[in-house]
Amino acid sequence: VVEALLAAKAETCVLDSDGRTAIDWAERRQQHLVAETLHRHERLHRLVNDSTAAAHAELNSKLFNAEAHAAQLARDLAAKLPGRPARTSSSQAESSELAAEKRLN
């Protein structure tokens, strides 16, 4: 039954009106197998969340660096084009960086 509930995405860390979780109740009622199953599920859930967060942060960092590099290349190209003023003002660079940061969040 516990495995079926977990497979159906049952929340294991929700507190009841007394501030107890499903793990607390299983341990209190000496349901050791249920408690261990819930603990194992929590550890796995934490591991998956940590791995997902790390991958997300790495991708965000790569995206930010790629956008900054692309902005620099565009500024360099604009500076080399005849008859076009170079766009090197700090306010334009800051605007590009702020836009990149907003996309990351």
Short mmCIF file of N, CA and C in Angstrom, two decimals:
data_model
loop_
_atom_site.label_atom_id
_atom_site.label_comp_id
_atom_site.label_asym_id
_atom_site.label_seq_id
_atom_site.Cartn_x
_atom_site.Cartn_y
_atom_site.Cartn_z
N VAL A 1 0.83 -1.19 0.00
CA VAL A 1 0.00 0.00 0.00
C VAL A 1 0.88 1.26 0.00
N VAL A 2 1.93 1.25 0.81
CA VAL A 2 2.82 2.41 0.90
C VAL A 2 3.48 2.67 -0.45
N GLU A 3 3.97 1.62 -1.09
CA GLU A 3 4.61 1.78 -2.39
C GLU A 3 3.63 2.35 -3.41
N ALA A 4 2.38 1.92 -3.38
CA ALA A 4 1.37 2.43 -4.30
C ALA A 4 1.11 3.91 -4.05
N LEU A 5 1.04 4.30 -2.79
CA LEU A 5 0.82 5.71 -2.46
C LEU A 5 2.00 6.57 -2.92
N LEU A 6 3.21 6.07 -2.70
CA LEU A 6 4.39 6.81 -3.13
C LEU A 6 4.44 6.91 -4.66
N ALA A 7 4.09 5.84 -5.33
CA ALA A 7 4.08 5.85 -6.79
C ALA A 7 3.04 6.85 -7.32
N ALA A 8 1.98 7.08 -6.53
CA ALA A 8 0.94 8.03 -6.92
C ALA A 8 1.29 9.45 -6.47
N LYS A 9 2.56 9.65 -6.06
CA LYS A 9 3.07 10.98 -5.67
C LYS A 9 2.51 11.49 -4.35
N ALA A 10 2.22 10.58 -3.42
CA ALA A 10 1.77 11.00 -2.09
C ALA A 10 2.87 11.81 -1.42
N GLU A 11 2.49 12.88 -0.75
CA GLU A 11 3.45 13.73 -0.03
C GLU A 11 3.80 13.08 1.30
N THR A 12 5.07 12.83 1.52
CA THR A 12 5.49 12.14 2.74
C THR A 12 5.91 13.09 3.85
N CYS A 13 6.13 14.35 3.53
CA CYS A 13 6.62 15.27 4.55
C CYS A 13 5.55 16.26 5.01
N VAL A 14 4.31 16.05 4.61
CA VAL A 14 3.22 16.91 5.05
C VAL A 14 2.96 16.67 6.53
N LEU A 15 2.76 17.75 7.27
CA LEU A 15 2.51 17.64 8.70
C LEU A 15 1.01 17.56 8.98
N ASP A 16 0.64 16.72 9.94
CA ASP A 16 -0.76 16.68 10.35
C ASP A 16 -1.01 17.78 11.40
N SER A 17 -2.20 17.80 11.98
CA SER A 17 -2.54 18.86 12.93
C SER A 17 -1.68 18.82 14.20
N ASP A 18 -1.04 17.69 14.46
CA ASP A 18 -0.15 17.56 15.62
C ASP A 18 1.31 17.82 15.25
N GLY A 19 1.57 18.14 13.97
CA GLY A 19 2.93 18.41 13.54
C GLY A 19 3.73 17.16 13.23
N ARG A 20 3.05 16.06 12.95
CA ARG A 20 3.73 14.79 12.67
C ARG A 20 3.62 14.45 11.18
N THR A 21 4.66 13.79 10.70
CA THR A 21 4.67 13.31 9.31
C THR A 21 4.30 11.84 9.27
N ALA A 22 4.16 11.31 8.05
CA ALA A 22 3.87 9.88 7.89
C ALA A 22 5.00 9.04 8.50
N ILE A 23 6.23 9.51 8.38
CA ILE A 23 7.36 8.79 8.98
C ILE A 23 7.22 8.77 10.50
N ASP A 24 6.85 9.89 11.08
CA ASP A 24 6.65 9.94 12.53
C ASP A 24 5.60 8.93 12.98
N TRP A 25 4.50 8.87 12.25
CA TRP A 25 3.43 7.95 12.62
C TRP A 25 3.87 6.50 12.45
N ALA A 26 4.58 6.21 11.38
CA ALA A 26 5.05 4.83 11.18
C ALA A 26 5.99 4.41 12.30
N GLU A 27 6.91 5.30 12.68
CA GLU A 27 7.84 4.97 13.76
C GLU A 27 7.12 4.85 15.10
N ARG A 28 6.19 5.74 15.32
CA ARG A 28 5.44 5.72 16.59
C ARG A 28 4.64 4.42 16.73
N ARG A 29 4.13 3.92 15.62
CA ARG A 29 3.34 2.68 15.65
C ARG A 29 4.19 1.45 15.38
N GLN A 30 5.50 1.63 15.40
CA GLN A 30 6.47 0.56 15.22
C GLN A 30 6.27 -0.20 13.90
N GLN A 31 5.93 0.55 12.88
CA GLN A 31 5.81 0.01 11.52
C GLN A 31 7.15 0.23 10.84
N HIS A 32 8.14 -0.58 11.23
CA HIS A 32 9.52 -0.36 10.80
C HIS A 32 9.70 -0.45 9.28
N LEU A 33 9.03 -1.38 8.64
CA LEU A 33 9.16 -1.53 7.20
C LEU A 33 8.57 -0.29 6.49
N VAL A 34 7.44 0.19 6.98
CA VAL A 34 6.83 1.39 6.40
C VAL A 34 7.75 2.59 6.61
N ALA A 35 8.27 2.73 7.83
CA ALA A 35 9.16 3.86 8.13
C ALA A 35 10.40 3.82 7.25
N GLU A 36 10.99 2.65 7.08
CA GLU A 36 12.19 2.54 6.24
C GLU A 36 11.86 2.85 4.78
N THR A 37 10.72 2.39 4.31
CA THR A 37 10.30 2.69 2.94
C THR A 37 10.15 4.19 2.74
N LEU A 38 9.53 4.87 3.72
CA LEU A 38 9.36 6.31 3.64
C LEU A 38 10.69 7.04 3.70
N HIS A 39 11.59 6.58 4.58
CA HIS A 39 12.93 7.19 4.66
C HIS A 39 13.68 7.02 3.34
N ARG A 40 13.62 5.82 2.76
CA ARG A 40 14.30 5.56 1.49
C ARG A 40 13.74 6.47 0.39
N HIS A 41 12.42 6.62 0.37
CA HIS A 41 11.78 7.49 -0.61
C HIS A 41 12.26 8.94 -0.43
N GLU A 42 12.34 9.41 0.79
CA GLU A 42 12.81 10.78 1.05
C GLU A 42 14.25 10.98 0.61
N ARG A 43 15.11 10.00 0.89
CA ARG A 43 16.52 10.10 0.47
C ARG A 43 16.63 10.15 -1.05
N LEU A 44 15.87 9.29 -1.72
CA LEU A 44 15.89 9.27 -3.18
C LEU A 44 15.35 10.59 -3.73
N HIS A 45 14.27 11.08 -3.17
CA HIS A 45 13.67 12.35 -3.60
C HIS A 45 14.66 13.49 -3.44
N ARG A 46 15.37 13.53 -2.31
CA ARG A 46 16.37 14.57 -2.05
C ARG A 46 17.52 14.48 -3.05
N LEU A 47 17.96 13.27 -3.33
CA LEU A 47 19.06 13.06 -4.28
C LEU A 47 18.67 13.54 -5.68
N VAL A 48 17.47 13.20 -6.12
CA VAL A 48 16.99 13.62 -7.43
C VAL A 48 16.88 15.13 -7.48
N ASN A 49 16.33 15.74 -6.44
CA ASN A 49 16.19 17.20 -6.42
C ASN A 49 17.55 17.88 -6.44
N ASP A 50 18.51 17.37 -5.69
CA ASP A 50 19.85 17.95 -5.68
C ASP A 50 20.51 17.84 -7.05
N SER A 51 20.37 16.68 -7.69
CA SER A 51 20.96 16.48 -9.02
C SER A 51 20.30 17.39 -10.04
N THR A 52 18.99 17.53 -9.97
CA THR A 52 18.27 18.39 -10.90
C THR A 52 18.68 19.85 -10.71
N ALA A 53 18.79 20.27 -9.46
CA ALA A 53 19.18 21.66 -9.18
C ALA A 53 20.60 21.95 -9.68
N ALA A 54 21.50 21.00 -9.50
CA ALA A 54 22.88 21.19 -9.95
C ALA A 54 22.93 21.29 -11.49
N ALA A 55 22.18 20.43 -12.16
CA ALA A 55 22.16 20.47 -13.63
C ALA A 55 21.54 21.78 -14.12
N HIS A 56 20.49 22.22 -13.44
CA HIS A 56 19.82 23.47 -13.82
C HIS A 56 20.78 24.65 -13.64
N ALA A 57 21.50 24.68 -12.54
CA ALA A 57 22.44 25.78 -12.28
C ALA A 57 23.56 25.79 -13.33
N GLU A 58 24.04 24.61 -13.69
CA GLU A 58 25.11 24.53 -14.70
C GLU A 58 24.62 25.04 -16.06
N LEU A 59 23.41 24.65 -16.44
CA LEU A 59 22.86 25.11 -17.71
C LEU A 59 22.63 26.62 -17.70
N ASN A 60 22.14 27.14 -16.58
CA ASN A 60 21.94 28.59 -16.47
C ASN A 60 23.26 29.33 -16.61
N SER A 61 24.29 28.81 -16.00
CA SER A 61 25.61 29.43 -16.08
C SER A 61 26.12 29.43 -17.52
N LYS A 62 25.97 28.31 -18.19
CA LYS A 62 26.42 28.21 -19.59
C LYS A 62 25.62 29.15 -20.48
N LEU A 63 24.32 29.24 -20.24
CA LEU A 63 23.49 30.14 -21.04
C LEU A 63 23.90 31.59 -20.82
N PHE A 64 24.12 31.96 -19.58
CA PHE A 64 24.53 33.32 -19.27
C PHE A 64 25.85 33.65 -19.95
N ASN A 65 26.82 32.74 -19.87
CA ASN A 65 28.12 32.96 -20.51
C ASN A 65 27.99 33.06 -22.02
N ALA A 66 27.14 32.22 -22.61
CA ALA A 66 26.95 32.26 -24.07
C ALA A 66 26.30 33.57 -24.50
N GLU A 67 25.33 34.03 -23.73
CA GLU A 67 24.67 35.30 -24.07
C GLU A 67 25.63 36.48 -23.92
N ALA A 68 26.44 36.46 -22.89
CA ALA A 68 27.43 37.53 -22.70
C ALA A 68 28.44 37.52 -23.84
N HIS A 69 28.87 36.33 -24.24
CA HIS A 69 29.82 36.21 -25.35
C HIS A 69 29.19 36.71 -26.65
N ALA A 70 27.93 36.34 -26.89
CA ALA A 70 27.24 36.78 -28.10
C ALA A 70 27.09 38.30 -28.11
N ALA A 71 26.79 38.88 -26.96
CA ALA A 71 26.66 40.34 -26.87
C ALA A 71 28.00 41.01 -27.18
N GLN A 72 29.08 40.44 -26.68
CA GLN A 72 30.40 41.01 -26.94
C GLN A 72 30.76 40.89 -28.42
N LEU A 73 30.44 39.75 -29.03
CA LEU A 73 30.70 39.59 -30.46
C LEU A 73 29.90 40.60 -31.28
N ALA A 74 28.67 40.84 -30.88
CA ALA A 74 27.84 41.82 -31.60
C ALA A 74 28.44 43.22 -31.47
N ARG A 75 28.92 43.56 -30.28
CA ARG A 75 29.55 44.87 -30.10
C ARG A 75 30.82 44.98 -30.93
N ASP A 76 31.62 43.92 -30.95
CA ASP A 76 32.85 43.92 -31.74
C ASP A 76 32.54 44.07 -33.23
N LEU A 77 31.53 43.36 -33.70
CA LEU A 77 31.15 43.43 -35.10
C LEU A 77 30.64 44.82 -35.46
N ALA A 78 29.81 45.39 -34.59
CA ALA A 78 29.27 46.73 -34.84
C ALA A 78 30.40 47.75 -34.91
N ALA A 79 31.42 47.56 -34.11
CA ALA A 79 32.55 48.50 -34.12
C ALA A 79 33.35 48.42 -35.42
N LYS A 80 33.32 47.27 -36.08
CA LYS A 80 34.09 47.08 -37.30
C LYS A 80 33.33 47.47 -38.57
N LEU A 81 32.02 47.60 -38.47
CA LEU A 81 31.23 47.93 -39.65
C LEU A 81 31.43 49.40 -40.01
N PRO A 82 31.65 49.67 -41.30
CA PRO A 82 31.85 51.07 -41.71
C PRO A 82 30.55 51.86 -41.59
N GLY A 83 30.69 53.10 -41.12
CA GLY A 83 29.55 54.00 -41.04
C GLY A 83 28.61 53.72 -39.89
N ARG A 84 28.95 52.81 -39.02
CA ARG A 84 28.08 52.52 -37.87
C ARG A 84 28.84 52.86 -36.60
N PRO A 85 28.22 53.60 -35.72
CA PRO A 85 28.90 53.92 -34.46
C PRO A 85 29.04 52.68 -33.58
N ALA A 86 30.14 52.60 -32.92
CA ALA A 86 30.37 51.48 -32.00
C ALA A 86 29.45 51.62 -30.80
N ARG A 87 28.85 50.53 -30.38
CA ARG A 87 27.97 50.55 -29.22
C ARG A 87 28.72 49.97 -28.03
N THR A 88 29.39 50.83 -27.35
CA THR A 88 30.20 50.35 -26.22
C THR A 88 29.83 51.03 -24.92
N SER A 89 28.71 51.75 -24.90
CA SER A 89 28.37 52.45 -23.66
C SER A 89 28.07 51.45 -22.56
N SER A 90 28.40 51.83 -21.37
CA SER A 90 28.21 50.92 -20.24
C SER A 90 26.74 50.66 -19.98
N SER A 91 25.88 51.64 -20.27
CA SER A 91 24.44 51.43 -20.02
C SER A 91 23.89 50.36 -20.96
N GLN A 92 24.35 50.31 -22.21
CA GLN A 92 23.88 49.28 -23.12
C GLN A 92 24.40 47.91 -22.71
N ALA A 93 25.63 47.83 -22.26
CA ALA A 93 26.18 46.56 -21.80
C ALA A 93 25.45 46.09 -20.57
N GLU A 94 25.16 47.01 -19.65
CA GLU A 94 24.42 46.64 -18.44
C GLU A 94 23.02 46.17 -18.78
N SER A 95 22.37 46.82 -19.76
CA SER A 95 21.02 46.41 -20.17
C SER A 95 21.05 44.99 -20.72
N SER A 96 22.05 44.67 -21.52
CA SER A 96 22.16 43.32 -22.06
C SER A 96 22.37 42.30 -20.96
N GLU A 97 23.22 42.65 -20.00
CA GLU A 97 23.49 41.72 -18.90
C GLU A 97 22.25 41.55 -18.03
N LEU A 98 21.50 42.61 -17.76
CA LEU A 98 20.27 42.50 -16.97
C LEU A 98 19.24 41.65 -17.69
N ALA A 99 19.12 41.82 -18.99
CA ALA A 99 18.17 41.00 -19.76
C ALA A 99 18.55 39.53 -19.70
N ALA A 100 19.84 39.25 -19.79
CA ALA A 100 20.31 37.86 -19.70
C ALA A 100 20.02 37.28 -18.34
N GLU A 101 20.23 38.06 -17.28
CA GLU A 101 19.95 37.57 -15.93
C GLU A 101 18.47 37.30 -15.74
N LYS A 102 17.59 38.14 -16.27
CA LYS A 102 16.14 37.94 -16.14
C LYS A 102 15.71 36.66 -16.82
N ARG A 103 16.32 36.35 -17.97
CA ARG A 103 15.97 35.10 -18.66
C ARG A 103 16.40 33.90 -17.86
N LEU A 104 17.46 34.02 -17.08
CA LEU A 104 17.93 32.89 -16.27
C LEU A 104 17.01 32.62 -15.10
N ASN A 105 16.36 33.61 -14.61
CA ASN A 105 15.46 33.45 -13.46
C ASN A 105 14.09 33.12 -13.97
#
